[in-house]
PDB file of C-alpha atoms in Angstrom:
ATOM      1  CA  ASP A 217       0.000   0.000   0.000  1.00 64.00           C
ATOM      2  CA  GLY A 218       1.249   3.440  -0.874  1.00 70.00           C
ATOM      3  CA  GLY A 219       1.260   6.077   1.775  1.00 94.00           C
ATOM      4  CA  ILE A 220       3.112   8.207   4.271  1.00 96.00           C
ATOM      5  CA  THR A 221       4.469   6.847   7.510  1.00 96.00           C
ATOM      6  CA  GLN A 222       5.566   8.861  10.495  1.00 96.00           C
ATOM      7  CA  SER A 223       7.327   7.537  13.509  1.00 91.00           C
ATOM      8  CA  PRO A 224       7.094   7.464  16.384  1.00 92.00           C
ATOM      9  CA  LYS A 225       3.425   8.167  17.030  1.00 94.00           C
ATOM     10  CA  TYR A 226       4.174   9.594  20.472  1.00 95.00           C
ATOM     11  CA  LEU A 227       7.464  11.131  21.529  1.00 94.00           C
ATOM     12  CA  PHE A 228       8.594  12.474  24.851  1.00 93.00           C
ATOM     13  CA  ARG A 229      11.649  14.605  25.280  1.00 90.00           C
ATOM     14  CA  LYS A 230      13.353  16.433  28.055  1.00 90.00           C
ATOM     15  CA  GLU A 231      14.013  20.114  27.756  1.00 88.00           C
ATOM     16  CA  GLY A 232      17.294  20.867  26.061  1.00 88.00           C
ATOM     17  CA  GLN A 233      17.340  17.708  23.934  1.00 91.00           C
ATOM     18  CA  ASN A 234      17.181  17.538  20.188  1.00 93.00           C
ATOM     19  CA  VAL A 235      14.779  15.019  18.718  1.00 94.00           C
ATOM     20  CA  THR A 236      14.218  13.770  15.169  1.00 95.00           C
ATOM     21  CA  LEU A 237      10.835  12.897  13.713  1.00 96.00           C
ATOM     22  CA  SER A 238      10.749  10.464  10.836  1.00 97.00           C
ATOM     23  CA  CYS A 239       8.670  10.827   7.660  1.00 97.00           C
ATOM     24  CA  GLU A 240       8.758   8.337   4.806  1.00 97.00           C
ATOM     25  CA  GLN A 241       6.601   8.132   1.680  1.00 97.00           C
ATOM     26  CA  ASN A 242       6.351   5.509  -1.042  1.00 96.00           C
ATOM     27  CA  LEU A 243       4.050   7.495  -3.297  1.00 95.00           C
ATOM     28  CA  ASN A 244       6.928   8.646  -5.511  1.00 95.00           C
ATOM     29  CA  HIS A 245       5.978  12.232  -4.751  1.00 95.00           C
ATOM     30  CA  ASP A 246       8.493  14.974  -5.425  1.00 94.00           C
ATOM     31  CA  ALA A 247       7.425  17.389  -2.709  1.00 95.00           C
ATOM     32  CA  MET A 248       7.271  16.917   1.039  1.00 96.00           C
ATOM     33  CA  TYR A 249       6.141  19.173   3.868  1.00 97.00           C
ATOM     34  CA  TRP A 250       6.222  19.490   7.635  1.00 98.00           C
ATOM     35  CA  TYR A 251       3.428  21.167   9.571  1.00 97.00           C
ATOM     36  CA  ARG A 252       2.865  21.911  13.202  1.00 97.00           C
ATOM     37  CA  GLN A 253      -0.601  21.833  14.748  1.00 96.00           C
ATOM     38  CA  ASP A 254      -1.373  23.204  18.202  1.00 93.00           C
ATOM     39  CA  PRO A 255      -4.605  22.348  20.041  1.00 86.00           C
ATOM     40  CA  GLY A 256      -7.635  23.947  18.455  1.00 80.00           C
ATOM     41  CA  GLN A 257      -5.600  25.573  15.736  1.00 83.00           C
ATOM     42  CA  GLY A 258      -4.899  25.115  12.089  1.00 88.00           C
ATOM     43  CA  LEU A 259      -1.725  23.940  10.424  1.00 94.00           C
ATOM     44  CA  ARG A 260       1.424  26.024  10.245  1.00 95.00           C
ATOM     45  CA  LEU A 261       4.128  25.244   7.719  1.00 95.00           C
ATOM     46  CA  ILE A 262       7.581  24.547   9.119  1.00 97.00           C
ATOM     47  CA  TYR A 263       9.602  23.464   6.074  1.00 97.00           C
ATOM     48  CA  TYR A 264       8.986  22.118   2.615  1.00 95.00           C
ATOM     49  CA  SER A 265      11.057  20.434  -0.051  1.00 95.00           C
ATOM     50  CA  GLN A 266      10.249  20.195  -3.733  1.00 92.00           C
ATOM     51  CA  ILE A 267      13.228  18.083  -4.764  1.00 93.00           C
ATOM     52  CA  VAL A 268      16.006  16.082  -3.219  1.00 94.00           C
ATOM     53  CA  ASN A 269      18.761  18.120  -1.566  1.00 95.00           C
ATOM     54  CA  ASP A 270      16.660  21.266  -1.583  1.00 94.00           C
ATOM     55  CA  PHE A 271      14.273  22.651   1.023  1.00 95.00           C
ATOM     56  CA  GLN A 272      12.727  25.962   1.976  1.00 95.00           C
ATOM     57  CA  LYS A 273      11.672  27.548   5.258  1.00 95.00           C
ATOM     58  CA  GLY A 274       8.016  27.903   5.974  1.00 94.00           C
ATOM     59  CA  ASP A 275       6.346  30.295   8.369  1.00 92.00           C
ATOM     60  CA  ILE A 276       7.758  28.899  11.621  1.00 95.00           C
ATOM     61  CA  ALA A 277      11.154  27.367  10.787  1.00 96.00           C
ATOM     62  CA  GLU A 278      13.032  28.758  13.787  1.00 96.00           C
ATOM     63  CA  GLY A 279      14.206  25.976  16.086  1.00 95.00           C
ATOM     64  CA  TYR A 280      13.708  23.277  13.446  1.00 97.00           C
ATOM     65  CA  SER A 281      15.939  21.697  10.823  1.00 97.00           C
ATOM     66  CA  VAL A 282      15.361  19.227   7.987  1.00 98.00           C
ATOM     67  CA  SER A 283      17.222  17.230   5.385  1.00 97.00           C
ATOM     68  CA  ARG A 284      16.169  15.691   2.093  1.00 97.00           C
ATOM     69  CA  GLU A 285      18.851  13.234   1.039  1.00 97.00           C
ATOM     70  CA  LYS A 286      16.403  10.773  -0.472  1.00 96.00           C
ATOM     71  CA  LYS A 287      13.186  11.356  -2.367  1.00 96.00           C
ATOM     72  CA  GLU A 288      11.172   9.207  -0.001  1.00 97.00           C
ATOM     73  CA  SER A 289      12.466  10.612   3.280  1.00 98.00           C
ATOM     74  CA  PHE A 290      12.137  14.025   4.939  1.00 98.00           C
ATOM     75  CA  PRO A 291      13.139  13.915   8.625  1.00 98.00           C
ATOM     76  CA  LEU A 292      12.480  16.853  10.927  1.00 97.00           C
ATOM     77  CA  THR A 293      14.752  17.694  13.853  1.00 97.00           C
ATOM     78  CA  VAL A 294      13.294  19.717  16.686  1.00 95.00           C
ATOM     79  CA  THR A 295      16.232  21.433  18.322  1.00 93.00           C
ATOM     80  CA  SER A 296      16.649  22.814  21.810  1.00 88.00           C
ATOM     81  CA  ALA A 297      16.288  26.270  20.282  1.00 87.00           C
ATOM     82  CA  GLN A 298      12.585  25.663  19.734  1.00 88.00           C
ATOM     83  CA  LYS A 299      11.030  27.337  22.760  1.00 87.00           C
ATOM     84  CA  ASN A 300       7.682  25.590  22.797  1.00 90.00           C
ATOM     85  CA  PRO A 301       7.992  22.310  20.908  1.00 93.00           C
ATOM     86  CA  THR A 302       5.054  20.442  22.434  1.00 95.00           C
ATOM     87  CA  ALA A 303       2.650  19.988  19.513  1.00 96.00           C
ATOM     88  CA  PHE A 304       1.287  17.596  16.913  1.00 97.00           C
ATOM     89  CA  TYR A 305       3.552  17.309  13.863  1.00 98.00           C
ATOM     90  CA  LEU A 306       2.221  16.324  10.484  1.00 97.00           C
ATOM     91  CA  CYS A 307       4.196  15.341   7.424  1.00 98.00           C
ATOM     92  CA  ALA A 308       2.692  15.589   3.953  1.00 97.00           C
ATOM     93  CA  SER A 309       3.653  14.990   0.360  1.00 96.00           C
ATOM     94  CA  SER A 310       2.368  16.011  -3.042  1.00 94.00           C
ATOM     95  CA  LEU A 311       3.090  14.816  -6.549  1.00 92.00           C
ATOM     96  CA  PHE A 312       4.967  17.774  -8.009  1.00 86.00           C
ATOM     97  CA  GLY A 313       4.838  20.365  -5.256  1.00 79.00           C
ATOM     98  CA  GLY A 314       2.756  22.921  -7.045  1.00 78.00           C
ATOM     99  CA  GLY A 315      -0.449  24.093  -5.492  1.00 81.00           C
ATOM    100  CA  THR A 316      -2.524  22.212  -8.029  1.00 86.00           C
ATOM    101  CA  ASP A 317      -1.795  18.897  -6.359  1.00 89.00           C
ATOM    102  CA  PRO A 318      -3.467  17.824  -3.143  1.00 93.00           C
ATOM    103  CA  GLN A 319      -1.185  17.233  -0.206  1.00 95.00           C
ATOM    104  CA  TYR A 320      -1.476  13.818   1.387  1.00 95.00           C
ATOM    105  CA  PHE A 321      -0.765  13.493   5.063  1.00 96.00           C
ATOM    106  CA  GLY A 322       0.813  10.991   7.395  1.00 96.00           C
ATOM    107  CA  PRO A 323      -0.709   9.960  10.738  1.00 96.00           C
ATOM    108  CA  GLY A 324       1.315  12.490  12.716  1.00 97.00           C
ATOM    109  CA  THR A 325       3.688  12.480  15.676  1.00 97.00           C
ATOM    110  CA  ARG A 326       2.650  13.940  18.992  1.00 96.00           C
ATOM    111  CA  LEU A 327       5.657  15.462  20.719  1.00 96.00           C
ATOM    112  CA  THR A 328       5.600  16.284  24.402  1.00 95.00           C
ATOM    113  CA  VAL A 329       8.403  18.082  26.179  1.00 91.00           C
ATOM    114  CA  LEU A 330       8.683  17.122  29.819  1.00 86.00           C
TER     115      LEU A 330
ATOM    116  CA  ALA B 167      -2.169  38.131   0.577  1.00 85.00           C
ATOM    117  CA  GLN B 168      -3.934  34.834   0.864  1.00 91.00           C
ATOM    118  CA  LYS B 169      -6.263  33.935   3.707  1.00 94.00           C
ATOM    119  CA  VAL B 170      -8.882  31.325   4.578  1.00 96.00           C
ATOM    120  CA  THR B 171     -11.532  31.937   7.207  1.00 97.00           C
ATOM    121  CA  GLN B 172     -13.631  29.257   8.815  1.00 97.00           C
ATOM    122  CA  ALA B 173     -15.788  31.254  11.170  1.00 96.00           C
ATOM    123  CA  GLN B 174     -17.526  28.272  12.722  1.00 97.00           C
ATOM    124  CA  THR B 175     -15.244  26.967  15.432  1.00 96.00           C
ATOM    125  CA  GLU B 176     -17.499  24.114  16.487  1.00 97.00           C
ATOM    126  CA  ILE B 177     -20.852  22.758  15.350  1.00 98.00           C
ATOM    127  CA  SER B 178     -22.998  20.130  17.032  1.00 98.00           C
ATOM    128  CA  VAL B 179     -25.800  18.316  15.260  1.00 98.00           C
ATOM    129  CA  VAL B 180     -27.886  15.247  15.837  1.00 98.00           C
ATOM    130  CA  GLU B 181     -27.448  12.305  13.518  1.00 98.00           C
ATOM    131  CA  LYS B 182     -29.357  12.576  10.218  1.00 97.00           C
ATOM    132  CA  GLU B 183     -29.370  16.353  10.278  1.00 98.00           C
ATOM    133  CA  ASP B 184     -27.839  18.233   7.368  1.00 98.00           C
ATOM    134  CA  VAL B 185     -24.940  20.521   8.192  1.00 98.00           C
ATOM    135  CA  THR B 186     -23.002  23.120   6.209  1.00 98.00           C
ATOM    136  CA  LEU B 187     -19.439  24.117   6.972  1.00 98.00           C
ATOM    137  CA  ASP B 188     -18.489  27.564   5.758  1.00 98.00           C
ATOM    138  CA  CYS B 189     -15.233  28.559   4.096  1.00 98.00           C
ATOM    139  CA  VAL B 190     -14.421  32.072   2.926  1.00 98.00           C
ATOM    140  CA  TYR B 191     -11.167  32.772   1.139  1.00 98.00           C
ATOM    141  CA  GLU B 192      -9.204  35.836   0.127  1.00 97.00           C
ATOM    142  CA  THR B 193      -6.834  36.095  -2.789  1.00 95.00           C
ATOM    143  CA  ARG B 194      -6.101  38.538  -5.570  1.00 94.00           C
ATOM    144  CA  ASP B 195      -4.928  35.784  -7.875  1.00 93.00           C
ATOM    145  CA  THR B 196      -7.242  34.656 -10.634  1.00 92.00           C
ATOM    146  CA  THR B 197      -5.687  31.196 -10.618  1.00 93.00           C
ATOM    147  CA  TYR B 198      -6.069  29.297  -7.392  1.00 95.00           C
ATOM    148  CA  TYR B 199      -7.163  25.976  -5.944  1.00 95.00           C
ATOM    149  CA  LEU B 200      -9.374  25.199  -2.991  1.00 96.00           C
ATOM    150  CA  PHE B 201      -9.317  22.037  -0.904  1.00 96.00           C
ATOM    151  CA  TRP B 202     -11.232  20.406   1.911  1.00 97.00           C
ATOM    152  CA  TYR B 203      -9.673  18.002   4.393  1.00 98.00           C
ATOM    153  CA  LYS B 204     -11.129  15.907   7.180  1.00 98.00           C
ATOM    154  CA  GLN B 205      -9.189  15.293  10.399  1.00 97.00           C
ATOM    155  CA  PRO B 206     -10.784  12.512  12.465  1.00 96.00           C
ATOM    156  CA  PRO B 207      -9.756  12.012  16.102  1.00 92.00           C
ATOM    157  CA  SER B 208      -6.876   9.796  14.974  1.00 90.00           C
ATOM    158  CA  GLY B 209      -5.183  12.942  13.668  1.00 91.00           C
ATOM    159  CA  GLU B 210      -4.389  12.186  10.040  1.00 93.00           C
ATOM    160  CA  LEU B 211      -5.768  14.688   7.545  1.00 95.00           C
ATOM    161  CA  VAL B 212      -7.759  13.068   4.766  1.00 96.00           C
ATOM    162  CA  PHE B 213      -8.093  14.822   1.414  1.00 96.00           C
ATOM    163  CA  LEU B 214     -11.723  15.241   0.342  1.00 96.00           C
ATOM    164  CA  ILE B 215     -11.886  17.509  -2.675  1.00 94.00           C
ATOM    165  CA  ARG B 216      -9.982  19.948  -4.875  1.00 94.00           C
ATOM    166  CA  ARG B 217     -11.559  22.699  -6.954  1.00 93.00           C
ATOM    167  CA  ASN B 218      -9.810  25.158  -9.270  1.00 92.00           C
ATOM    168  CA  SER B 219     -10.832  28.765  -9.725  1.00 93.00           C
ATOM    169  CA  PHE B 220     -12.061  28.228 -13.266  1.00 92.00           C
ATOM    170  CA  ASP B 221     -14.529  25.531 -12.375  1.00 88.00           C
ATOM    171  CA  GLU B 222     -17.518  26.801 -10.449  1.00 85.00           C
ATOM    172  CA  GLN B 223     -19.583  23.691 -10.849  1.00 85.00           C
ATOM    173  CA  ASN B 224     -20.849  22.297  -7.613  1.00 87.00           C
ATOM    174  CA  GLU B 225     -19.858  18.776  -6.779  1.00 88.00           C
ATOM    175  CA  ILE B 226     -21.646  15.947  -5.064  1.00 89.00           C
ATOM    176  CA  SER B 227     -20.080  12.805  -3.735  1.00 90.00           C
ATOM    177  CA  GLY B 228     -22.491  10.617  -1.853  1.00 94.00           C
ATOM    178  CA  ARG B 229     -23.653  12.533   1.210  1.00 96.00           C
ATOM    179  CA  TYR B 230     -21.045  15.255   0.627  1.00 96.00           C
ATOM    180  CA  SER B 231     -21.543  18.290  -1.576  1.00 95.00           C
ATOM    181  CA  TRP B 232     -19.557  21.428  -2.196  1.00 95.00           C
ATOM    182  CA  ASN B 233     -20.796  24.841  -3.268  1.00 95.00           C
ATOM    183  CA  PHE B 234     -18.165  27.080  -4.864  1.00 95.00           C
ATOM    184  CA  GLN B 235     -19.209  30.711  -5.388  1.00 95.00           C
ATOM    185  CA  LYS B 236     -16.577  33.124  -6.674  1.00 94.00           C
ATOM    186  CA  SER B 237     -18.945  36.060  -6.257  1.00 94.00           C
ATOM    187  CA  THR B 238     -18.841  35.601  -2.493  1.00 96.00           C
ATOM    188  CA  SER B 239     -15.383  33.971  -2.303  1.00 96.00           C
ATOM    189  CA  SER B 240     -16.865  30.968  -0.598  1.00 97.00           C
ATOM    190  CA  PHE B 241     -16.393  27.235  -0.880  1.00 97.00           C
ATOM    191  CA  ASN B 242     -18.905  25.679   1.487  1.00 97.00           C
ATOM    192  CA  PHE B 243     -19.208  22.028   2.367  1.00 97.00           C
ATOM    193  CA  THR B 244     -22.510  20.314   3.139  1.00 97.00           C
ATOM    194  CA  ILE B 245     -22.983  16.922   4.715  1.00 97.00           C
ATOM    195  CA  THR B 246     -26.435  15.494   4.157  1.00 97.00           C
ATOM    196  CA  ALA B 247     -27.940  13.104   6.681  1.00 97.00           C
ATOM    197  CA  SER B 248     -24.940  13.353   8.976  1.00 97.00           C
ATOM    198  CA  GLN B 249     -23.585  10.298  10.750  1.00 97.00           C
ATOM    199  CA  VAL B 250     -21.534   9.841  13.895  1.00 97.00           C
ATOM    200  CA  VAL B 251     -18.552   8.875  11.722  1.00 96.00           C
ATOM    201  CA  ASP B 252     -18.615  12.373  10.264  1.00 97.00           C
ATOM    202  CA  SER B 253     -17.436  13.744  13.604  1.00 98.00           C
ATOM    203  CA  ALA B 254     -14.075  15.351  12.904  1.00 97.00           C
ATOM    204  CA  VAL B 255     -12.335  18.635  12.350  1.00 97.00           C
ATOM    205  CA  TYR B 256     -12.709  19.893   8.800  1.00 98.00           C
ATOM    206  CA  PHE B 257     -10.183  22.199   7.182  1.00 97.00           C
ATOM    207  CA  CYS B 258     -10.506  24.352   4.115  1.00 97.00           C
ATOM    208  CA  ALA B 259      -7.282  25.294   2.308  1.00 96.00           C
ATOM    209  CA  LEU B 260      -6.202  27.583  -0.521  1.00 96.00           C
ATOM    210  CA  SER B 261      -3.224  27.581  -2.866  1.00 94.00           C
ATOM    211  CA  ALA B 262      -2.733  30.554  -5.142  1.00 91.00           C
ATOM    212  CA  TRP B 263      -0.628  31.256  -8.207  1.00 84.00           C
ATOM    213  CA  THR B 264       1.702  33.809  -6.632  1.00 83.00           C
ATOM    214  CA  ASN B 265       2.908  31.246  -4.098  1.00 81.00           C
ATOM    215  CA  PHE B 266       1.886  27.856  -5.349  1.00 78.00           C
ATOM    216  CA  ASN B 267       4.252  26.081  -2.982  1.00 80.00           C
ATOM    217  CA  LYS B 268       2.170  26.984   0.002  1.00 88.00           C
ATOM    218  CA  PHE B 269      -1.230  25.917   1.256  1.00 93.00           C
ATOM    219  CA  TYR B 270      -3.145  28.396   3.380  1.00 93.00           C
ATOM    220  CA  PHE B 271      -5.259  26.497   5.873  1.00 94.00           C
ATOM    221  CA  GLY B 272      -8.236  27.794   7.754  1.00 95.00           C
ATOM    222  CA  SER B 273      -8.408  27.246  11.493  1.00 95.00           C
ATOM    223  CA  GLY B 274     -10.828  24.359  11.081  1.00 96.00           C
ATOM    224  CA  THR B 275     -14.396  23.584  12.123  1.00 97.00           C
ATOM    225  CA  LYS B 276     -14.996  20.855  14.651  1.00 97.00           C
ATOM    226  CA  LEU B 277     -18.139  18.901  13.828  1.00 98.00           C
ATOM    227  CA  ASN B 278     -19.800  16.844  16.547  1.00 98.00           C
ATOM    228  CA  VAL B 279     -22.497  14.478  15.361  1.00 98.00           C
ATOM    229  CA  LYS B 280     -24.481  13.034  18.237  1.00 97.00           C
ATOM    230  CA  PRO B 281     -26.472   9.814  17.981  1.00 95.00           C
TER     231      PRO B 281
END
């Protein structure tokens, strides 16, 4: 089955630690995205990548970093510089990255900072 | 600038009632796309529909229908004969020509369907 997988589903971290969230897709999509969702709010774009080895900052990139070494993988690192990292993180992909294509989402990772 | 407004934060209905979720968008672009997504309690957003700015035909898919009106910049979503499984948060989103890389999401409408 084609789709997007995110792991882990739940993640706990101590303050001051970096943590990496995994996102993998087997849809052969060019573009991938990371969003953050806070309770009762919409989605805010963290980073996106339209092709391998290239990515762009979204609206709230501070305190986050990404890499895109393979087409199917787009991991997100939440660094200690992110002041309020507790949130629900969603990864998405789209066929070519233009706004004409729907974005398809993974199941999400819920990060809690203790 | 692009913007999507979903003024209804939360709606509660009883099963079998019809319900309409409102979406109002702002853009100066003449080329744009509108989307609806469903987010059930599990958290994953599910794509429901895409509509481009040149196609104002309404669409029906089973109990779901969408009404796109450029004159009022609205793209409303109606669920007919609602069911408990329809309970979710629904998001409307916009992508516009001047920044096609980005989706602008509304804040979502939480729909509670009670048995």
